[in-house]
Amino acid sequence: MAKFSKKRGKSSPAISTASLPDIIFMLLFFFMMVTVLRDSDLKLQVNTPEATQLTKLDEKSLVNYIYIGRPTTQFQSVYGTSPRIQLGDKISTVDDIPLFLEQHKVKLPEAKRSRITSSLRVDGEVTMGIVQDVKTKLRKSNQLKINYSAGTRTDALD
């Protein structure tokens, strides 16, 4: 019988690192594409009403979010407990809406500016007085596309 002997001094071939930068950039690109960045921290309690027939907004970059609700417990010492308006990352007044709309509008190309929608995320417990004030200010600012945000109702009414 033949005897097998180990060859000494031979090591396994080195792993090629030539494609390593390509792999790293592919992973970086993947995570950049799938990561969702949150625009603002919510300082208001907003429990949107539920509905059965909802339509989804197509381009989220064309949407201004206006939150209306009572401040969360950590902000009640500063802003009180009455309903407030949040534009972006800060609590604002109705008079700040035109500037907020203009700041969003200048970030977009001219061709897309006419398709901007204002989405009102209103707490279900808030009275319609402040909502009507916001709608009036939006109309005066020539922002006529308005959307009400709602959650999905799981049980349909008979």
Short mmCIF file of N, CA and C in Angstrom, two decimals:
data_model
loop_
_atom_site.label_atom_id
_atom_site.label_comp_id
_atom_site.label_asym_id
_atom_site.label_seq_id
_atom_site.Cartn_x
_atom_site.Cartn_y
_atom_site.Cartn_z
N MET A 1 0.83 -1.17 0.00
CA MET A 1 0.00 0.00 0.00
C MET A 1 0.87 1.24 0.00
N ALA A 2 0.31 2.23 -0.65
CA ALA A 2 1.04 3.49 -0.73
C ALA A 2 0.77 4.29 0.53
N LYS A 3 1.78 4.94 0.91
CA LYS A 3 1.66 5.74 2.12
C LYS A 3 1.52 7.21 1.72
N PHE A 4 0.50 7.87 2.31
CA PHE A 4 0.30 9.29 2.02
C PHE A 4 1.07 10.12 3.02
N SER A 5 1.75 11.08 2.54
CA SER A 5 2.51 11.93 3.46
C SER A 5 2.05 13.39 3.30
N LYS A 6 2.12 14.10 4.37
CA LYS A 6 1.75 15.51 4.36
C LYS A 6 2.89 16.32 3.81
N LYS A 7 2.54 17.25 2.97
CA LYS A 7 3.57 18.13 2.45
C LYS A 7 3.70 19.31 3.39
N ARG A 8 4.86 19.46 3.88
CA ARG A 8 5.08 20.55 4.84
C ARG A 8 5.54 21.80 4.08
N GLY A 9 5.20 22.94 4.66
CA GLY A 9 5.63 24.19 4.07
C GLY A 9 4.62 24.79 3.12
N LYS A 10 3.62 24.05 2.71
CA LYS A 10 2.60 24.60 1.82
C LYS A 10 1.47 25.13 2.69
N SER A 11 1.06 26.35 2.44
CA SER A 11 -0.06 26.93 3.17
C SER A 11 -1.21 27.16 2.20
N SER A 12 -2.37 27.41 2.76
CA SER A 12 -3.53 27.65 1.90
C SER A 12 -3.35 28.98 1.18
N PRO A 13 -3.93 29.10 0.00
CA PRO A 13 -3.76 30.35 -0.75
C PRO A 13 -4.43 31.52 -0.03
N ALA A 14 -3.87 32.69 -0.16
CA ALA A 14 -4.42 33.89 0.49
C ALA A 14 -5.74 34.28 -0.16
N ILE A 15 -6.64 34.80 0.66
CA ILE A 15 -7.94 35.25 0.17
C ILE A 15 -7.75 36.59 -0.52
N SER A 16 -8.28 36.69 -1.70
CA SER A 16 -8.14 37.92 -2.45
C SER A 16 -9.05 39.00 -1.86
N THR A 17 -8.49 40.15 -1.61
CA THR A 17 -9.26 41.28 -1.07
C THR A 17 -9.55 42.32 -2.13
N ALA A 18 -9.37 41.97 -3.36
CA ALA A 18 -9.59 42.93 -4.45
C ALA A 18 -11.06 43.33 -4.56
N SER A 19 -11.99 42.42 -4.28
CA SER A 19 -13.41 42.74 -4.42
C SER A 19 -14.01 43.27 -3.12
N LEU A 20 -13.24 43.37 -2.05
CA LEU A 20 -13.75 43.83 -0.76
C LEU A 20 -14.33 45.24 -0.82
N PRO A 21 -13.68 46.22 -1.45
CA PRO A 21 -14.30 47.56 -1.53
C PRO A 21 -15.64 47.55 -2.27
N ASP A 22 -15.75 46.72 -3.30
CA ASP A 22 -17.02 46.63 -4.03
C ASP A 22 -18.13 46.12 -3.12
N ILE A 23 -17.82 45.12 -2.34
CA ILE A 23 -18.82 44.55 -1.43
C ILE A 23 -19.23 45.57 -0.38
N ILE A 24 -18.26 46.30 0.15
CA ILE A 24 -18.56 47.30 1.17
C ILE A 24 -19.44 48.40 0.60
N PHE A 25 -19.14 48.87 -0.62
CA PHE A 25 -19.96 49.91 -1.21
C PHE A 25 -21.36 49.41 -1.56
N MET A 26 -21.47 48.16 -1.95
CA MET A 26 -22.81 47.61 -2.21
C MET A 26 -23.63 47.56 -0.92
N LEU A 27 -23.02 47.16 0.18
CA LEU A 27 -23.73 47.15 1.46
C LEU A 27 -24.11 48.56 1.90
N LEU A 28 -23.18 49.48 1.74
CA LEU A 28 -23.46 50.88 2.09
C LEU A 28 -24.63 51.42 1.27
N PHE A 29 -24.61 51.18 -0.03
CA PHE A 29 -25.68 51.62 -0.91
C PHE A 29 -27.01 50.98 -0.51
N PHE A 30 -26.99 49.70 -0.20
CA PHE A 30 -28.21 49.00 0.20
C PHE A 30 -28.82 49.64 1.45
N PHE A 31 -28.00 49.86 2.47
CA PHE A 31 -28.53 50.43 3.71
C PHE A 31 -28.96 51.88 3.54
N MET A 32 -28.31 52.60 2.65
CA MET A 32 -28.75 53.97 2.38
C MET A 32 -30.12 53.98 1.72
N MET A 33 -30.40 53.00 0.89
CA MET A 33 -31.67 52.96 0.17
C MET A 33 -32.83 52.47 1.06
N VAL A 34 -32.59 51.57 1.96
CA VAL A 34 -33.69 50.99 2.74
C VAL A 34 -33.91 51.70 4.07
N THR A 35 -33.02 52.58 4.47
CA THR A 35 -33.18 53.29 5.74
C THR A 35 -34.17 54.44 5.58
N VAL A 36 -35.10 54.52 6.52
CA VAL A 36 -36.07 55.60 6.53
C VAL A 36 -35.67 56.57 7.63
N LEU A 37 -35.46 57.80 7.25
CA LEU A 37 -35.10 58.83 8.22
C LEU A 37 -36.36 59.55 8.66
N ARG A 38 -36.47 59.75 9.93
CA ARG A 38 -37.62 60.45 10.47
C ARG A 38 -37.35 61.95 10.40
N ASP A 39 -38.31 62.70 9.86
CA ASP A 39 -38.13 64.14 9.69
C ASP A 39 -38.15 64.88 11.01
N SER A 40 -39.08 64.53 11.86
CA SER A 40 -39.26 65.31 13.07
C SER A 40 -39.66 64.41 14.23
N ASP A 41 -39.35 64.88 15.42
CA ASP A 41 -39.79 64.19 16.63
C ASP A 41 -41.14 64.75 17.02
N LEU A 42 -42.06 63.88 17.31
CA LEU A 42 -43.42 64.29 17.62
C LEU A 42 -43.50 64.78 19.06
N LYS A 43 -43.91 66.02 19.24
CA LYS A 43 -44.05 66.61 20.56
C LYS A 43 -45.51 66.66 20.99
N LEU A 44 -46.40 66.20 20.13
CA LEU A 44 -47.83 66.22 20.41
C LEU A 44 -48.37 64.80 20.45
N GLN A 45 -49.44 64.62 21.21
CA GLN A 45 -50.15 63.34 21.21
C GLN A 45 -51.14 63.38 20.05
N VAL A 46 -50.91 62.52 19.07
CA VAL A 46 -51.78 62.50 17.90
C VAL A 46 -52.26 61.07 17.68
N ASN A 47 -53.48 60.80 18.07
CA ASN A 47 -54.12 59.52 17.80
C ASN A 47 -55.13 59.77 16.70
N THR A 48 -54.71 59.47 15.46
CA THR A 48 -55.57 59.77 14.31
C THR A 48 -56.80 58.89 14.33
N PRO A 49 -57.92 59.39 13.84
CA PRO A 49 -59.14 58.59 13.74
C PRO A 49 -58.91 57.41 12.78
N GLU A 50 -59.79 56.44 12.85
CA GLU A 50 -59.67 55.27 11.98
C GLU A 50 -60.72 55.33 10.88
N ALA A 51 -60.37 54.76 9.74
CA ALA A 51 -61.28 54.76 8.59
C ALA A 51 -61.14 53.43 7.85
N THR A 52 -62.13 53.11 7.03
CA THR A 52 -62.09 51.85 6.27
C THR A 52 -61.62 52.06 4.84
N GLN A 53 -61.87 53.20 4.25
CA GLN A 53 -61.46 53.45 2.88
C GLN A 53 -60.38 54.51 2.86
N LEU A 54 -59.14 54.06 2.67
CA LEU A 54 -57.99 54.95 2.70
C LEU A 54 -57.26 54.92 1.36
N THR A 55 -56.64 56.04 1.01
CA THR A 55 -55.77 56.08 -0.16
C THR A 55 -54.39 56.51 0.32
N LYS A 56 -53.39 55.91 -0.27
CA LYS A 56 -52.01 56.19 0.12
C LYS A 56 -51.45 57.32 -0.74
N LEU A 57 -50.68 58.20 -0.12
CA LEU A 57 -50.04 59.28 -0.87
C LEU A 57 -48.86 58.71 -1.65
N ASP A 58 -48.71 59.17 -2.90
CA ASP A 58 -47.70 58.60 -3.78
C ASP A 58 -46.28 59.01 -3.40
N GLU A 59 -45.99 60.29 -3.46
CA GLU A 59 -44.64 60.77 -3.19
C GLU A 59 -44.60 61.47 -1.84
N LYS A 60 -43.91 60.87 -0.89
CA LYS A 60 -43.85 61.44 0.45
C LYS A 60 -43.04 62.73 0.49
N SER A 61 -42.16 62.93 -0.49
CA SER A 61 -41.36 64.16 -0.51
C SER A 61 -42.22 65.37 -0.86
N LEU A 62 -43.41 65.15 -1.41
CA LEU A 62 -44.31 66.25 -1.78
C LEU A 62 -45.35 66.53 -0.70
N VAL A 63 -45.16 66.00 0.49
CA VAL A 63 -46.17 66.12 1.54
C VAL A 63 -45.63 66.96 2.70
N ASN A 64 -46.41 67.97 3.10
CA ASN A 64 -46.15 68.74 4.32
C ASN A 64 -46.99 68.10 5.42
N TYR A 65 -46.39 67.73 6.53
CA TYR A 65 -47.15 67.17 7.64
C TYR A 65 -47.39 68.25 8.67
N ILE A 66 -48.65 68.45 9.00
CA ILE A 66 -49.05 69.40 10.02
C ILE A 66 -49.76 68.59 11.11
N TYR A 67 -49.18 68.59 12.31
CA TYR A 67 -49.73 67.82 13.42
C TYR A 67 -50.53 68.75 14.31
N ILE A 68 -51.69 68.27 14.75
CA ILE A 68 -52.53 69.05 15.66
C ILE A 68 -52.95 68.12 16.79
N GLY A 69 -52.62 68.51 18.02
CA GLY A 69 -52.96 67.70 19.18
C GLY A 69 -52.48 68.38 20.45
N ARG A 70 -52.68 67.68 21.56
CA ARG A 70 -52.22 68.20 22.84
C ARG A 70 -50.74 67.80 23.04
N PRO A 71 -49.95 68.65 23.72
CA PRO A 71 -48.55 68.31 23.96
C PRO A 71 -48.40 67.05 24.80
N THR A 72 -47.32 66.30 24.57
CA THR A 72 -47.04 65.12 25.38
C THR A 72 -46.70 65.56 26.80
N THR A 73 -46.67 64.61 27.71
CA THR A 73 -46.48 64.95 29.13
C THR A 73 -45.16 65.67 29.37
N GLN A 74 -44.12 65.36 28.64
CA GLN A 74 -42.84 66.03 28.87
C GLN A 74 -42.83 67.47 28.38
N PHE A 75 -43.75 67.85 27.48
CA PHE A 75 -43.81 69.22 26.98
C PHE A 75 -44.99 70.02 27.55
N GLN A 76 -45.79 69.41 28.40
CA GLN A 76 -46.95 70.12 28.95
C GLN A 76 -46.54 71.25 29.89
N SER A 77 -45.40 71.13 30.54
CA SER A 77 -44.96 72.21 31.43
C SER A 77 -44.57 73.45 30.63
N VAL A 78 -44.16 73.27 29.38
CA VAL A 78 -43.75 74.40 28.53
C VAL A 78 -44.92 74.95 27.74
N TYR A 79 -45.71 74.05 27.12
CA TYR A 79 -46.76 74.47 26.18
C TYR A 79 -48.17 74.36 26.73
N GLY A 80 -48.36 73.84 27.92
CA GLY A 80 -49.69 73.70 28.48
C GLY A 80 -50.38 72.45 27.95
N THR A 81 -51.69 72.37 28.19
CA THR A 81 -52.44 71.18 27.80
C THR A 81 -53.45 71.46 26.68
N SER A 82 -53.53 72.69 26.22
CA SER A 82 -54.47 72.99 25.14
C SER A 82 -53.90 72.52 23.80
N PRO A 83 -54.75 72.24 22.82
CA PRO A 83 -54.27 71.76 21.52
C PRO A 83 -53.31 72.75 20.86
N ARG A 84 -52.26 72.20 20.25
CA ARG A 84 -51.23 72.99 19.59
C ARG A 84 -51.00 72.46 18.18
N ILE A 85 -50.22 73.23 17.42
CA ILE A 85 -49.85 72.86 16.05
C ILE A 85 -48.36 72.61 16.03
N GLN A 86 -47.95 71.51 15.39
CA GLN A 86 -46.53 71.23 15.21
C GLN A 86 -46.23 71.23 13.72
N LEU A 87 -45.29 72.08 13.33
CA LEU A 87 -44.82 72.17 11.95
C LEU A 87 -43.37 71.72 11.94
N GLY A 88 -43.10 70.61 11.30
CA GLY A 88 -41.74 70.08 11.29
C GLY A 88 -41.36 69.60 12.67
N ASP A 89 -40.35 70.22 13.25
CA ASP A 89 -39.82 69.79 14.54
C ASP A 89 -40.20 70.71 15.69
N LYS A 90 -41.00 71.74 15.43
CA LYS A 90 -41.28 72.69 16.51
C LYS A 90 -42.77 72.99 16.62
N ILE A 91 -43.16 73.32 17.83
CA ILE A 91 -44.53 73.76 18.10
C ILE A 91 -44.66 75.17 17.56
N SER A 92 -45.71 75.41 16.79
CA SER A 92 -45.87 76.69 16.12
C SER A 92 -47.28 77.22 16.30
N THR A 93 -47.51 78.39 15.71
CA THR A 93 -48.84 78.98 15.69
C THR A 93 -49.37 78.93 14.26
N VAL A 94 -50.61 79.30 14.10
CA VAL A 94 -51.25 79.31 12.78
C VAL A 94 -50.53 80.30 11.86
N ASP A 95 -50.00 81.37 12.42
CA ASP A 95 -49.33 82.39 11.61
C ASP A 95 -48.00 81.90 11.02
N ASP A 96 -47.45 80.80 11.54
CA ASP A 96 -46.18 80.27 11.02
C ASP A 96 -46.38 79.36 9.81
N ILE A 97 -47.61 79.03 9.46
CA ILE A 97 -47.88 78.09 8.37
C ILE A 97 -47.38 78.59 7.02
N PRO A 98 -47.62 79.85 6.60
CA PRO A 98 -47.12 80.28 5.28
C PRO A 98 -45.60 80.15 5.12
N LEU A 99 -44.84 80.49 6.15
CA LEU A 99 -43.38 80.35 6.10
C LEU A 99 -42.98 78.89 6.00
N PHE A 100 -43.66 78.02 6.76
CA PHE A 100 -43.40 76.58 6.71
C PHE A 100 -43.64 76.02 5.31
N LEU A 101 -44.74 76.45 4.68
CA LEU A 101 -45.05 75.99 3.33
C LEU A 101 -44.01 76.48 2.33
N GLU A 102 -43.59 77.71 2.48
CA GLU A 102 -42.60 78.28 1.55
C GLU A 102 -41.24 77.60 1.69
N GLN A 103 -40.85 77.29 2.92
CA GLN A 103 -39.57 76.60 3.15
C GLN A 103 -39.57 75.22 2.51
N HIS A 104 -40.71 74.55 2.55
CA HIS A 104 -40.80 73.24 1.91
C HIS A 104 -40.82 73.37 0.40
N LYS A 105 -41.48 74.41 -0.09
CA LYS A 105 -41.63 74.60 -1.53
C LYS A 105 -40.30 74.89 -2.22
N VAL A 106 -39.43 75.66 -1.58
CA VAL A 106 -38.16 76.03 -2.23
C VAL A 106 -37.20 74.84 -2.32
N LYS A 107 -37.42 73.80 -1.56
CA LYS A 107 -36.56 72.62 -1.61
C LYS A 107 -36.88 71.73 -2.80
N LEU A 108 -38.02 71.94 -3.44
CA LEU A 108 -38.47 71.08 -4.52
C LEU A 108 -38.23 71.73 -5.88
N PRO A 109 -38.10 70.91 -6.93
CA PRO A 109 -37.99 71.47 -8.28
C PRO A 109 -39.28 72.19 -8.68
N GLU A 110 -39.16 73.13 -9.56
CA GLU A 110 -40.31 73.95 -10.00
C GLU A 110 -41.45 73.10 -10.55
N ALA A 111 -41.13 72.02 -11.25
CA ALA A 111 -42.16 71.19 -11.88
C ALA A 111 -43.02 70.45 -10.86
N LYS A 112 -42.48 70.18 -9.67
CA LYS A 112 -43.22 69.41 -8.67
C LYS A 112 -43.97 70.29 -7.67
N ARG A 113 -43.74 71.57 -7.66
CA ARG A 113 -44.33 72.44 -6.64
C ARG A 113 -45.84 72.48 -6.67
N SER A 114 -46.44 72.29 -7.83
CA SER A 114 -47.90 72.34 -7.90
C SER A 114 -48.55 71.07 -7.34
N ARG A 115 -47.76 70.03 -7.09
CA ARG A 115 -48.31 68.77 -6.59
C ARG A 115 -48.12 68.60 -5.08
N ILE A 116 -47.71 69.64 -4.39
CA ILE A 116 -47.50 69.56 -2.94
C ILE A 116 -48.85 69.39 -2.25
N THR A 117 -48.88 68.47 -1.28
CA THR A 117 -50.08 68.20 -0.50
C THR A 117 -49.78 68.47 0.98
N SER A 118 -50.71 69.09 1.68
CA SER A 118 -50.58 69.27 3.12
C SER A 118 -51.41 68.19 3.80
N SER A 119 -50.75 67.39 4.62
CA SER A 119 -51.43 66.30 5.32
C SER A 119 -51.65 66.71 6.76
N LEU A 120 -52.90 66.76 7.16
CA LEU A 120 -53.24 67.12 8.54
C LEU A 120 -53.35 65.84 9.36
N ARG A 121 -52.50 65.72 10.34
CA ARG A 121 -52.58 64.61 11.28
C ARG A 121 -53.16 65.17 12.56
N VAL A 122 -54.44 64.95 12.73
CA VAL A 122 -55.19 65.59 13.81
C VAL A 122 -55.60 64.54 14.82
N ASP A 123 -55.40 64.85 16.09
CA ASP A 123 -55.85 63.97 17.16
C ASP A 123 -57.36 63.90 17.16
N GLY A 124 -57.92 62.74 17.42
CA GLY A 124 -59.37 62.55 17.40
C GLY A 124 -60.11 63.32 18.47
N GLU A 125 -59.41 63.74 19.53
CA GLU A 125 -60.05 64.44 20.64
C GLU A 125 -60.01 65.96 20.49
N VAL A 126 -59.37 66.46 19.47
CA VAL A 126 -59.22 67.90 19.27
C VAL A 126 -60.50 68.46 18.64
N THR A 127 -60.91 69.65 19.10
CA THR A 127 -62.10 70.29 18.53
C THR A 127 -61.76 70.86 17.15
N MET A 128 -62.78 71.09 16.36
CA MET A 128 -62.57 71.53 14.98
C MET A 128 -62.18 73.01 14.86
N GLY A 129 -62.20 73.77 15.93
CA GLY A 129 -61.86 75.18 15.87
C GLY A 129 -60.44 75.41 15.37
N ILE A 130 -59.48 74.75 15.97
CA ILE A 130 -58.07 74.92 15.56
C ILE A 130 -57.84 74.32 14.17
N VAL A 131 -58.56 73.25 13.84
CA VAL A 131 -58.43 72.64 12.51
C VAL A 131 -58.95 73.61 11.45
N GLN A 132 -60.05 74.28 11.74
CA GLN A 132 -60.62 75.25 10.80
C GLN A 132 -59.68 76.44 10.61
N ASP A 133 -59.01 76.86 11.70
CA ASP A 133 -58.04 77.95 11.59
C ASP A 133 -56.87 77.55 10.68
N VAL A 134 -56.40 76.31 10.82
CA VAL A 134 -55.30 75.82 9.98
C VAL A 134 -55.75 75.75 8.53
N LYS A 135 -56.94 75.24 8.29
CA LYS A 135 -57.44 75.15 6.91
C LYS A 135 -57.61 76.52 6.28
N THR A 136 -58.07 77.49 7.04
CA THR A 136 -58.22 78.86 6.53
C THR A 136 -56.86 79.44 6.16
N LYS A 137 -55.85 79.22 7.01
CA LYS A 137 -54.51 79.75 6.74
C LYS A 137 -53.89 79.05 5.53
N LEU A 138 -54.16 77.76 5.37
CA LEU A 138 -53.67 77.04 4.19
C LEU A 138 -54.32 77.59 2.92
N ARG A 139 -55.61 77.88 2.98
CA ARG A 139 -56.32 78.43 1.82
C ARG A 139 -55.77 79.80 1.46
N LYS A 140 -55.51 80.64 2.47
CA LYS A 140 -54.96 81.97 2.22
C LYS A 140 -53.54 81.90 1.67
N SER A 141 -52.82 80.80 1.97
CA SER A 141 -51.46 80.61 1.46
C SER A 141 -51.45 79.91 0.11
N ASN A 142 -52.63 79.72 -0.46
CA ASN A 142 -52.81 79.08 -1.76
C ASN A 142 -52.37 77.61 -1.75
N GLN A 143 -52.49 76.98 -0.61
CA GLN A 143 -52.25 75.54 -0.50
C GLN A 143 -53.62 74.87 -0.46
N LEU A 144 -54.07 74.40 -1.63
CA LEU A 144 -55.44 73.91 -1.75
C LEU A 144 -55.55 72.39 -1.70
N LYS A 145 -54.42 71.67 -1.79
CA LYS A 145 -54.45 70.22 -1.69
C LYS A 145 -54.23 69.83 -0.23
N ILE A 146 -55.29 69.36 0.40
CA ILE A 146 -55.25 69.02 1.82
C ILE A 146 -55.70 67.58 1.98
N ASN A 147 -55.03 66.87 2.86
CA ASN A 147 -55.31 65.47 3.12
C ASN A 147 -55.45 65.29 4.62
N TYR A 148 -56.40 64.48 5.04
CA TYR A 148 -56.53 64.13 6.45
C TYR A 148 -55.96 62.74 6.65
N SER A 149 -55.01 62.60 7.57
CA SER A 149 -54.41 61.29 7.84
C SER A 149 -55.32 60.51 8.78
N ALA A 150 -55.40 59.20 8.54
CA ALA A 150 -56.22 58.33 9.37
C ALA A 150 -55.55 56.96 9.46
N GLY A 151 -55.89 56.24 10.51
CA GLY A 151 -55.41 54.88 10.67
C GLY A 151 -56.39 53.91 10.04
N THR A 152 -55.97 52.67 9.89
CA THR A 152 -56.83 51.66 9.27
C THR A 152 -57.72 51.04 10.32
N ARG A 153 -58.99 51.01 10.05
CA ARG A 153 -59.94 50.37 10.95
C ARG A 153 -59.98 48.89 10.59
N THR A 154 -59.81 48.06 11.61
CA THR A 154 -59.77 46.61 11.36
C THR A 154 -61.15 46.00 11.32
N ASP A 155 -62.06 46.51 12.10
CA ASP A 155 -63.42 45.94 12.10
C ASP A 155 -64.36 46.90 11.38
N ALA A 156 -64.99 46.45 10.34
CA ALA A 156 -65.92 47.29 9.58
C ALA A 156 -67.27 47.33 10.27
N LEU A 157 -67.90 48.49 10.23
CA LEU A 157 -69.22 48.62 10.83
C LEU A 157 -70.27 48.04 9.90
N ASP A 158 -71.27 47.42 10.48
CA ASP A 158 -72.35 46.82 9.67
C ASP A 158 -73.41 47.81 9.33
#
